[in-house]
Amino acid sequence: MEGEDDRPEAAAERRANRPYRRFVGLLFAALLLVVAFGVLRGVIQRLDRLPSVESFTPPDRVDDRALRACAEDLDRLEARIRTTAGRSFARDPRAPETPDWQEESEQLETERLRIVARCRLHESGTDAVVTDLTTAADQLETMLRSYNLLFDRHAADGEKASMEVRAALERALAALRSR
């Protein structure tokens, strides 16, 4: 019977707190909107800093010799991307003189865009060579994005583990030397 007497009071209390609960819900929704806006704004600013193909002046005409040079440039760029990524993943996180992957990847992306503009790969065409070069350039962009994601994950977890390994090994070697 005591529970039945509390029900009208609990209902009255819920009614009295209803404006407060609504205010907290609106405050939470506003906070979520502000956070989402901040994240979206950061993404847009990051994308705006990267150059676009239109910022480079393309030549009037692209012949077979130019396409061959573009193919060779894309091949060299692919090798540079792999080498740079490997060097960045293998770097010692304690060494400050090693170059930053983010800066290097932006330079590599700019070089890719220069090649795309120089060979006019961003324009649609029917030539099979141009189609293959366009596919190669697009896949290089995908490869760079993939390495960016992997490096962000590596910087968050892998470098911390690497530093812990180094510290543990140094302690073990020092202990062994003192024996």
mmCIF file of C-alpha atoms in Angstrom:
data_model
loop_
_atom_site.group_PDB
_atom_site.id
_atom_site.type_symbol
_atom_site.label_atom_id
_atom_site.label_comp_id
_atom_site.label_asym_id
_atom_site.label_seq_id
_atom_site.Cartn_x
_atom_site.Cartn_y
_atom_site.Cartn_z
ATOM 1 C CA MET A 1 0.000 0.000 0.000
ATOM 2 C CA GLU A 2 2.875 2.303 0.643
ATOM 3 C CA GLY A 3 3.928 2.027 -3.042
ATOM 4 C CA GLU A 4 0.475 3.142 -4.133
ATOM 5 C CA ASP A 5 0.729 6.293 -2.004
ATOM 6 C CA ASP A 6 4.089 7.185 -3.597
ATOM 7 C CA ARG A 7 2.773 6.943 -7.129
ATOM 8 C CA PRO A 8 0.889 10.222 -7.214
ATOM 9 C CA GLU A 9 3.881 11.979 -5.659
ATOM 10 C CA ALA A 10 6.282 10.363 -8.150
ATOM 11 C CA ALA A 11 4.044 11.345 -11.041
ATOM 12 C CA ALA A 12 3.844 14.892 -9.706
ATOM 13 C CA GLU A 13 7.632 14.966 -9.351
ATOM 14 C CA ARG A 14 8.077 13.702 -12.928
ATOM 15 C CA ARG A 15 5.720 16.407 -14.174
ATOM 16 C CA ALA A 16 7.605 19.019 -12.180
ATOM 17 C CA ASN A 17 10.954 17.830 -13.620
ATOM 18 C CA ARG A 18 9.695 17.600 -17.212
ATOM 19 C CA PRO A 19 10.956 21.095 -18.226
ATOM 20 C CA TYR A 20 14.342 20.307 -16.705
ATOM 21 C CA ARG A 21 14.581 17.013 -18.616
ATOM 22 C CA ARG A 22 13.615 18.772 -21.839
ATOM 23 C CA PHE A 23 16.257 21.429 -21.223
ATOM 24 C CA VAL A 24 18.948 18.785 -20.645
ATOM 25 C CA GLY A 25 17.882 16.962 -23.829
ATOM 26 C CA LEU A 26 18.046 20.170 -25.858
ATOM 27 C CA LEU A 27 21.415 21.033 -24.335
ATOM 28 C CA PHE A 28 22.743 17.582 -25.243
ATOM 29 C CA ALA A 29 21.410 17.869 -28.818
ATOM 30 C CA ALA A 30 23.002 21.313 -29.169
ATOM 31 C CA LEU A 31 26.313 19.947 -27.896
ATOM 32 C CA LEU A 32 26.188 17.121 -30.441
ATOM 33 C CA LEU A 33 25.472 19.612 -33.223
ATOM 34 C CA VAL A 34 28.423 21.786 -32.198
ATOM 35 C CA VAL A 35 30.772 18.785 -32.127
ATOM 36 C CA ALA A 36 29.513 17.537 -35.507
ATOM 37 C CA PHE A 37 29.914 21.028 -36.983
ATOM 38 C CA GLY A 38 33.478 21.243 -35.645
ATOM 39 C CA VAL A 39 34.442 17.884 -37.107
ATOM 40 C CA LEU A 40 32.876 18.707 -40.464
ATOM 41 C CA ARG A 41 34.581 22.094 -40.531
ATOM 42 C CA GLY A 42 37.957 20.461 -39.801
ATOM 43 C CA VAL A 43 37.496 17.982 -42.637
ATOM 44 C CA ILE A 44 36.544 20.743 -45.052
ATOM 45 C CA GLN A 45 39.536 22.873 -44.048
ATOM 46 C CA ARG A 46 41.860 19.893 -44.532
ATOM 47 C CA LEU A 47 40.458 19.257 -47.986
ATOM 48 C CA ASP A 48 40.645 22.935 -48.925
ATOM 49 C CA ARG A 49 44.375 23.028 -48.197
ATOM 50 C CA LEU A 50 45.076 20.364 -50.803
ATOM 51 C CA PRO A 51 45.510 21.634 -54.345
ATOM 52 C CA SER A 52 43.166 20.546 -57.107
ATOM 53 C CA VAL A 53 43.914 19.548 -60.689
ATOM 54 C CA GLU A 54 42.465 22.841 -61.908
ATOM 55 C CA SER A 55 45.181 24.785 -60.016
ATOM 56 C CA PHE A 56 47.807 23.427 -62.435
ATOM 57 C CA THR A 57 47.969 24.611 -66.048
ATOM 58 C CA PRO A 58 47.570 21.713 -68.456
ATOM 59 C CA PRO A 59 49.280 21.731 -71.858
ATOM 60 C CA ASP A 60 47.251 22.357 -74.993
ATOM 61 C CA ARG A 61 47.994 18.956 -76.486
ATOM 62 C CA VAL A 62 49.226 15.624 -75.109
ATOM 63 C CA ASP A 63 50.974 13.307 -77.552
ATOM 64 C CA ASP A 64 52.286 9.731 -77.206
ATOM 65 C CA ARG A 65 55.694 10.902 -76.021
ATOM 66 C CA ALA A 66 54.076 12.945 -73.246
ATOM 67 C CA LEU A 67 51.874 9.996 -72.260
ATOM 68 C CA ARG A 68 54.969 7.769 -72.051
ATOM 69 C CA ALA A 69 56.636 10.342 -69.804
ATOM 70 C CA CYS A 70 53.505 10.440 -67.648
ATOM 71 C CA ALA A 71 53.487 6.651 -67.365
ATOM 72 C CA GLU A 72 57.122 6.706 -66.259
ATOM 73 C CA ASP A 73 56.413 9.510 -63.788
ATOM 74 C CA LEU A 74 53.485 7.577 -62.305
ATOM 75 C CA ASP A 75 55.719 4.513 -62.012
ATOM 76 C CA ARG A 76 58.403 6.512 -60.184
ATOM 77 C CA LEU A 77 55.769 8.124 -57.985
ATOM 78 C CA GLU A 78 54.402 4.723 -57.000
ATOM 79 C CA ALA A 79 57.903 3.603 -56.008
ATOM 80 C CA ARG A 80 58.417 6.829 -54.016
ATOM 81 C CA ILE A 81 55.112 6.354 -52.202
ATOM 82 C CA ARG A 82 56.086 2.829 -51.164
ATOM 83 C CA THR A 83 59.604 3.888 -50.130
ATOM 84 C CA THR A 84 58.386 6.918 -48.193
ATOM 85 C CA ALA A 85 55.679 4.918 -46.436
ATOM 86 C CA GLY A 86 58.160 2.193 -45.520
ATOM 87 C CA ARG A 87 60.626 4.741 -44.164
ATOM 88 C CA SER A 88 57.867 6.467 -42.184
ATOM 89 C CA PHE A 89 56.601 3.217 -40.675
ATOM 90 C CA ALA A 90 60.124 2.106 -39.777
ATOM 91 C CA ARG A 91 61.221 5.404 -38.219
ATOM 92 C CA ASP A 92 62.250 5.645 -34.608
ATOM 93 C CA PRO A 93 59.578 7.713 -32.849
ATOM 94 C CA ARG A 94 62.213 9.138 -30.506
ATOM 95 C CA ALA A 95 64.238 10.600 -33.389
ATOM 96 C CA PRO A 96 62.888 14.084 -34.137
ATOM 97 C CA GLU A 97 64.881 14.534 -37.348
ATOM 98 C CA THR A 98 62.804 12.035 -39.308
ATOM 99 C CA PRO A 99 60.366 13.632 -41.748
ATOM 100 C CA ASP A 100 56.660 13.665 -40.988
ATOM 101 C CA TRP A 101 54.477 11.300 -43.051
ATOM 102 C CA GLN A 102 51.651 13.834 -43.293
ATOM 103 C CA GLU A 103 53.888 16.442 -44.913
ATOM 104 C CA GLU A 104 55.444 13.924 -47.269
ATOM 105 C CA SER A 105 52.092 12.458 -48.277
ATOM 106 C CA GLU A 106 50.796 15.940 -49.134
ATOM 107 C CA GLN A 107 53.857 16.497 -51.344
ATOM 108 C CA LEU A 108 53.284 13.130 -53.030
ATOM 109 C CA GLU A 109 49.613 13.963 -53.608
ATOM 110 C CA THR A 110 50.598 17.319 -55.109
ATOM 111 C CA GLU A 111 53.020 15.567 -57.434
ATOM 112 C CA ARG A 112 50.283 13.121 -58.463
ATOM 113 C CA LEU A 113 47.967 16.024 -59.234
ATOM 114 C CA ARG A 114 50.688 17.698 -61.331
ATOM 115 C CA ILE A 115 51.055 14.543 -63.399
ATOM 116 C CA VAL A 116 47.277 14.255 -63.815
ATOM 117 C CA ALA A 117 47.076 17.885 -64.955
ATOM 118 C CA ARG A 118 50.118 17.640 -67.231
ATOM 119 C CA CYS A 119 48.723 14.577 -68.989
ATOM 120 C CA ARG A 120 45.124 15.837 -68.835
ATOM 121 C CA LEU A 121 44.038 12.604 -67.193
ATOM 122 C CA HIS A 122 41.134 14.324 -65.447
ATOM 123 C CA GLU A 123 39.410 14.847 -68.793
ATOM 124 C CA SER A 124 37.331 12.057 -70.257
ATOM 125 C CA GLY A 125 38.728 10.371 -73.331
ATOM 126 C CA THR A 126 38.433 7.259 -75.437
ATOM 127 C CA ASP A 127 42.128 6.389 -75.685
ATOM 128 C CA ALA A 128 42.889 3.121 -73.862
ATOM 129 C CA VAL A 129 46.301 4.400 -72.729
ATOM 130 C CA VAL A 130 44.743 7.496 -71.162
ATOM 131 C CA THR A 131 42.136 5.315 -69.455
ATOM 132 C CA ASP A 132 44.852 3.074 -68.004
ATOM 133 C CA LEU A 133 46.915 6.061 -66.862
ATOM 134 C CA THR A 134 43.821 7.590 -65.259
ATOM 135 C CA THR A 135 43.172 4.311 -63.433
ATOM 136 C CA ALA A 136 46.801 4.231 -62.267
ATOM 137 C CA ALA A 137 46.620 7.824 -60.998
ATOM 138 C CA ASP A 138 43.342 7.132 -59.196
ATOM 139 C CA GLN A 139 44.777 4.011 -57.583
ATOM 140 C CA LEU A 140 47.826 5.976 -56.436
ATOM 141 C CA GLU A 141 45.431 8.349 -54.685
ATOM 142 C CA THR A 142 43.713 5.360 -53.069
ATOM 143 C CA MET A 143 47.085 3.979 -52.036
ATOM 144 C CA LEU A 144 48.047 7.284 -50.411
ATOM 145 C CA ARG A 145 44.739 7.398 -48.538
ATOM 146 C CA SER A 146 45.253 3.842 -47.362
ATOM 147 C CA TYR A 147 48.758 4.605 -46.114
ATOM 148 C CA ASN A 148 47.418 7.724 -44.356
ATOM 149 C CA LEU A 149 44.869 5.621 -42.474
ATOM 150 C CA LEU A 150 47.453 2.984 -41.622
ATOM 151 C CA PHE A 151 49.955 5.569 -40.449
ATOM 152 C CA ASP A 152 47.402 7.283 -38.220
ATOM 153 C CA ARG A 153 46.675 3.931 -36.607
ATOM 154 C CA HIS A 154 50.399 3.169 -36.362
ATOM 155 C CA ALA A 155 51.094 6.557 -34.740
ATOM 156 C CA ALA A 156 48.351 5.912 -32.189
ATOM 157 C CA ASP A 157 49.352 2.367 -31.237
ATOM 158 C CA GLY A 158 52.510 1.145 -32.956
ATOM 159 C CA GLU A 159 54.854 3.968 -32.010
ATOM 160 C CA LYS A 160 53.808 3.759 -28.367
ATOM 161 C CA ALA A 161 54.499 0.024 -28.376
ATOM 162 C CA SER A 162 57.840 0.634 -30.089
ATOM 163 C CA MET A 163 58.894 3.094 -27.404
ATOM 164 C CA GLU A 164 57.864 0.656 -24.666
ATOM 165 C CA VAL A 165 59.873 -2.114 -26.361
ATOM 166 C CA ARG A 166 62.927 0.138 -26.548
ATOM 167 C CA ALA A 167 62.608 1.173 -22.899
ATOM 168 C CA ALA A 168 62.186 -2.444 -21.736
ATOM 169 C CA LEU A 169 65.155 -3.622 -23.788
ATOM 170 C CA GLU A 170 67.366 -0.811 -22.486
ATOM 171 C CA ARG A 171 66.441 -1.688 -18.894
ATOM 172 C CA ALA A 172 67.123 -5.393 -19.528
ATOM 173 C CA LEU A 173 70.483 -4.695 -21.188
ATOM 174 C CA ALA A 174 71.503 -2.356 -18.375
ATOM 175 C CA ALA A 175 70.589 -5.020 -15.810
ATOM 176 C CA LEU A 176 72.531 -7.653 -17.710
ATOM 177 C CA ARG A 177 75.610 -5.401 -17.927
ATOM 178 C CA SER A 178 75.560 -4.855 -14.178
ATOM 179 C CA ARG A 179 75.620 -8.578 -13.424
#
